[in-house]
Amino acid sequence: FKAVNGVAAFAHYPSMPGNSTMVPEEKESLQKARMKSKYFERRENVTCRVSTLHSELKSLYPELKSVDLLKIDAEGSEYAILEGMSPEDWDIIRQVVIEVHDVQNRVSRIKVLLEKIGFFTAVEKHEPGSDAFIVYARRDA
């Protein structure tokens, strides 16, 4: 999916709301082996308003000149968030840290995207035994 302003369907897990996601099948297949299944027993499908990070930055901070650190942990939507940013957004961002599961070659795709924009990147395994990674990106000031 691609980042757009509008509405989107989410799977909300009341027992672990931080794991709510737009890609529930992916989330459940990744996490069920590592987490107690009771956390996934209740799943509520909800629809809510979504907007791109670009739209939010322009709306909330129209005079923003610099972002020292952008941290993204979006339960499967990381690449879509990055795609929804404009070149002018990237011009003011100095560092990025992203937690990402390596599904559909997502880590490599994010790394390549950030490097094309001009960031130096590094990737490290988030937790032993998981497919979660942390992508670090920085550029010289």
Tab-separated table of C-alpha atoms in Angstrom:
chain	number	residue	atom	x	y	z
A	1	PHE	CA	0.000	0.000	0.000
A	2	LYS	CA	1.041	3.595	-0.522
A	3	ALA	CA	0.795	6.487	1.905
A	4	VAL	CA	-2.173	8.708	1.148
A	5	ASN	CA	-4.460	11.022	3.057
A	6	GLY	CA	-7.839	9.438	3.707
A	7	VAL	CA	-9.110	6.509	5.742
A	8	ALA	CA	-7.636	3.084	6.341
A	9	ALA	CA	-8.629	-0.156	8.014
A	10	PHE	CA	-6.602	-1.246	11.023
A	11	ALA	CA	-6.566	-4.321	13.208
A	12	HIS	CA	-6.627	-3.124	16.800
A	13	TYR	CA	-5.524	-5.520	19.545
A	14	PRO	CA	-6.979	-4.265	22.856
A	15	SER	CA	-4.557	-6.420	24.870
A	16	MET	CA	-1.562	-4.908	23.061
A	17	PRO	CA	-2.582	-1.683	21.327
A	18	GLY	CA	1.000	-0.846	20.339
A	19	ASN	CA	0.828	-3.729	17.872
A	20	SER	CA	-2.216	-2.423	16.014
A	21	THR	CA	-1.537	-2.535	12.293
A	22	MET	CA	-2.783	-2.176	8.750
A	23	VAL	CA	-1.280	-5.598	7.935
A	24	PRO	CA	-2.695	-7.933	10.600
A	25	GLU	CA	-1.929	-11.234	8.868
A	26	GLU	CA	1.732	-10.247	8.667
A	27	LYS	CA	1.802	-9.093	12.281
A	28	GLU	CA	0.125	-12.212	13.592
A	29	SER	CA	2.371	-14.581	11.640
A	30	LEU	CA	5.478	-12.759	12.877
A	31	GLN	CA	4.460	-12.451	16.508
A	32	LYS	CA	2.375	-15.494	17.396
A	33	ALA	CA	5.436	-17.697	17.802
A	34	ARG	CA	7.023	-15.174	20.162
A	35	MET	CA	4.044	-13.851	22.123
A	36	LYS	CA	1.265	-15.463	24.075
A	37	SER	CA	-1.633	-16.236	21.769
A	38	LYS	CA	-4.079	-14.657	24.222
A	39	TYR	CA	-2.874	-11.250	23.055
A	40	PHE	CA	-4.206	-12.004	19.590
A	41	GLU	CA	-7.542	-13.488	20.685
A	42	ARG	CA	-9.336	-10.150	20.586
A	43	ARG	CA	-8.933	-8.250	17.363
A	44	GLU	CA	-11.145	-5.343	16.503
A	45	ASN	CA	-11.273	-4.056	12.951
A	46	VAL	CA	-11.464	-0.278	12.948
A	47	THR	CA	-11.381	2.416	10.315
A	48	CYS	CA	-9.675	5.692	11.043
A	49	ARG	CA	-8.363	8.809	9.388
A	50	VAL	CA	-4.793	8.581	8.121
A	51	SER	CA	-2.495	11.170	6.637
A	52	THR	CA	1.025	11.289	5.343
A	53	LEU	CA	3.875	12.484	7.514
A	54	HIS	CA	4.382	15.216	4.928
A	55	SER	CA	0.818	16.495	5.487
A	56	GLU	CA	1.207	16.420	9.257
A	57	LEU	CA	4.532	18.254	9.203
A	58	LYS	CA	3.116	20.978	6.952
A	59	SER	CA	-0.078	21.301	8.984
A	60	LEU	CA	1.381	21.218	12.488
A	61	TYR	CA	4.808	22.752	11.909
A	62	PRO	CA	4.707	24.951	8.796
A	63	GLU	CA	7.879	26.824	9.807
A	64	LEU	CA	9.882	23.715	10.703
A	65	LYS	CA	13.484	24.088	9.552
A	66	SER	CA	15.191	21.030	11.046
A	67	VAL	CA	14.398	17.551	12.355
A	68	ASP	CA	17.303	16.111	14.325
A	69	LEU	CA	15.845	12.600	14.601
A	70	LEU	CA	12.898	10.920	12.913
A	71	LYS	CA	11.970	7.625	14.606
A	72	ILE	CA	9.521	5.277	12.925
A	73	ASP	CA	7.980	2.121	14.391
A	74	ALA	CA	4.808	1.623	12.400
A	75	GLU	CA	4.011	-2.110	12.517
A	76	GLY	CA	4.476	-2.857	8.832
A	77	SER	CA	3.797	0.585	7.340
A	78	GLU	CA	7.341	1.940	7.503
A	79	TYR	CA	8.045	1.931	3.771
A	80	ALA	CA	4.719	3.587	2.983
A	81	ILE	CA	5.521	6.363	5.458
A	82	LEU	CA	8.873	6.996	3.810
A	83	GLU	CA	7.292	7.017	0.331
A	84	GLY	CA	4.764	9.602	1.479
A	85	MET	CA	7.446	12.167	2.226
A	86	SER	CA	8.469	14.905	-0.182
A	87	PRO	CA	12.004	15.985	-1.118
A	88	GLU	CA	11.569	19.117	1.006
A	89	ASP	CA	10.758	16.909	4.029
A	90	TRP	CA	13.952	14.942	3.504
A	91	ASP	CA	16.005	18.135	3.176
A	92	ILE	CA	15.427	19.010	6.844
A	93	ILE	CA	15.894	15.540	8.370
A	94	ARG	CA	19.363	14.725	9.748
A	95	GLN	CA	18.876	11.234	11.229
A	96	VAL	CA	16.364	8.401	10.949
A	97	VAL	CA	15.855	5.299	13.097
A	98	ILE	CA	13.352	2.698	11.913
A	99	GLU	CA	12.275	-0.602	13.434
A	100	VAL	CA	11.337	-2.884	10.582
A	101	HIS	CA	10.555	-6.566	10.071
A	102	ASP	CA	12.264	-8.010	7.044
A	103	VAL	CA	9.119	-9.057	5.197
A	104	GLN	CA	9.160	-8.805	1.390
A	105	ASN	CA	12.759	-7.566	1.485
A	106	ARG	CA	11.600	-4.476	3.405
A	107	VAL	CA	14.924	-3.844	5.188
A	108	SER	CA	16.859	-3.698	1.931
A	109	ARG	CA	14.201	-1.582	0.231
A	110	ILE	CA	14.259	0.954	3.079
A	111	LYS	CA	18.055	1.004	3.139
A	112	VAL	CA	18.230	1.637	-0.628
A	113	LEU	CA	15.585	4.375	-0.455
A	114	LEU	CA	17.436	6.194	2.331
A	115	GLU	CA	20.788	5.877	0.576
A	116	LYS	CA	19.316	7.302	-2.660
A	117	ILE	CA	18.180	10.324	-0.656
A	118	GLY	CA	21.741	10.819	0.630
A	119	PHE	CA	21.820	9.065	3.998
A	120	PHE	CA	24.564	6.791	5.274
A	121	THR	CA	22.889	3.675	6.658
A	122	ALA	CA	23.605	0.853	9.068
A	123	VAL	CA	21.387	-2.085	9.980
A	124	GLU	CA	21.434	-4.216	13.095
A	125	LYS	CA	19.358	-7.123	14.343
A	126	HIS	CA	16.855	-5.871	16.902
A	127	GLU	CA	16.410	-9.026	18.986
A	128	PRO	CA	18.017	-12.445	18.708
A	129	GLY	CA	15.633	-14.939	17.144
A	130	SER	CA	13.393	-12.367	15.502
A	131	ASP	CA	13.265	-10.901	12.034
A	132	ALA	CA	13.123	-7.358	13.415
A	133	PHE	CA	15.902	-4.968	12.491
A	134	ILE	CA	16.811	-1.410	13.309
A	135	VAL	CA	17.788	0.726	10.330
A	136	TYR	CA	19.908	3.731	11.263
A	137	ALA	CA	20.403	6.538	8.766
A	138	ARG	CA	22.312	9.785	9.092
A	139	ARG	CA	23.711	12.464	6.925
A	140	ASP	CA	26.337	15.075	7.553
A	141	ALA	CA	25.003	18.418	8.707
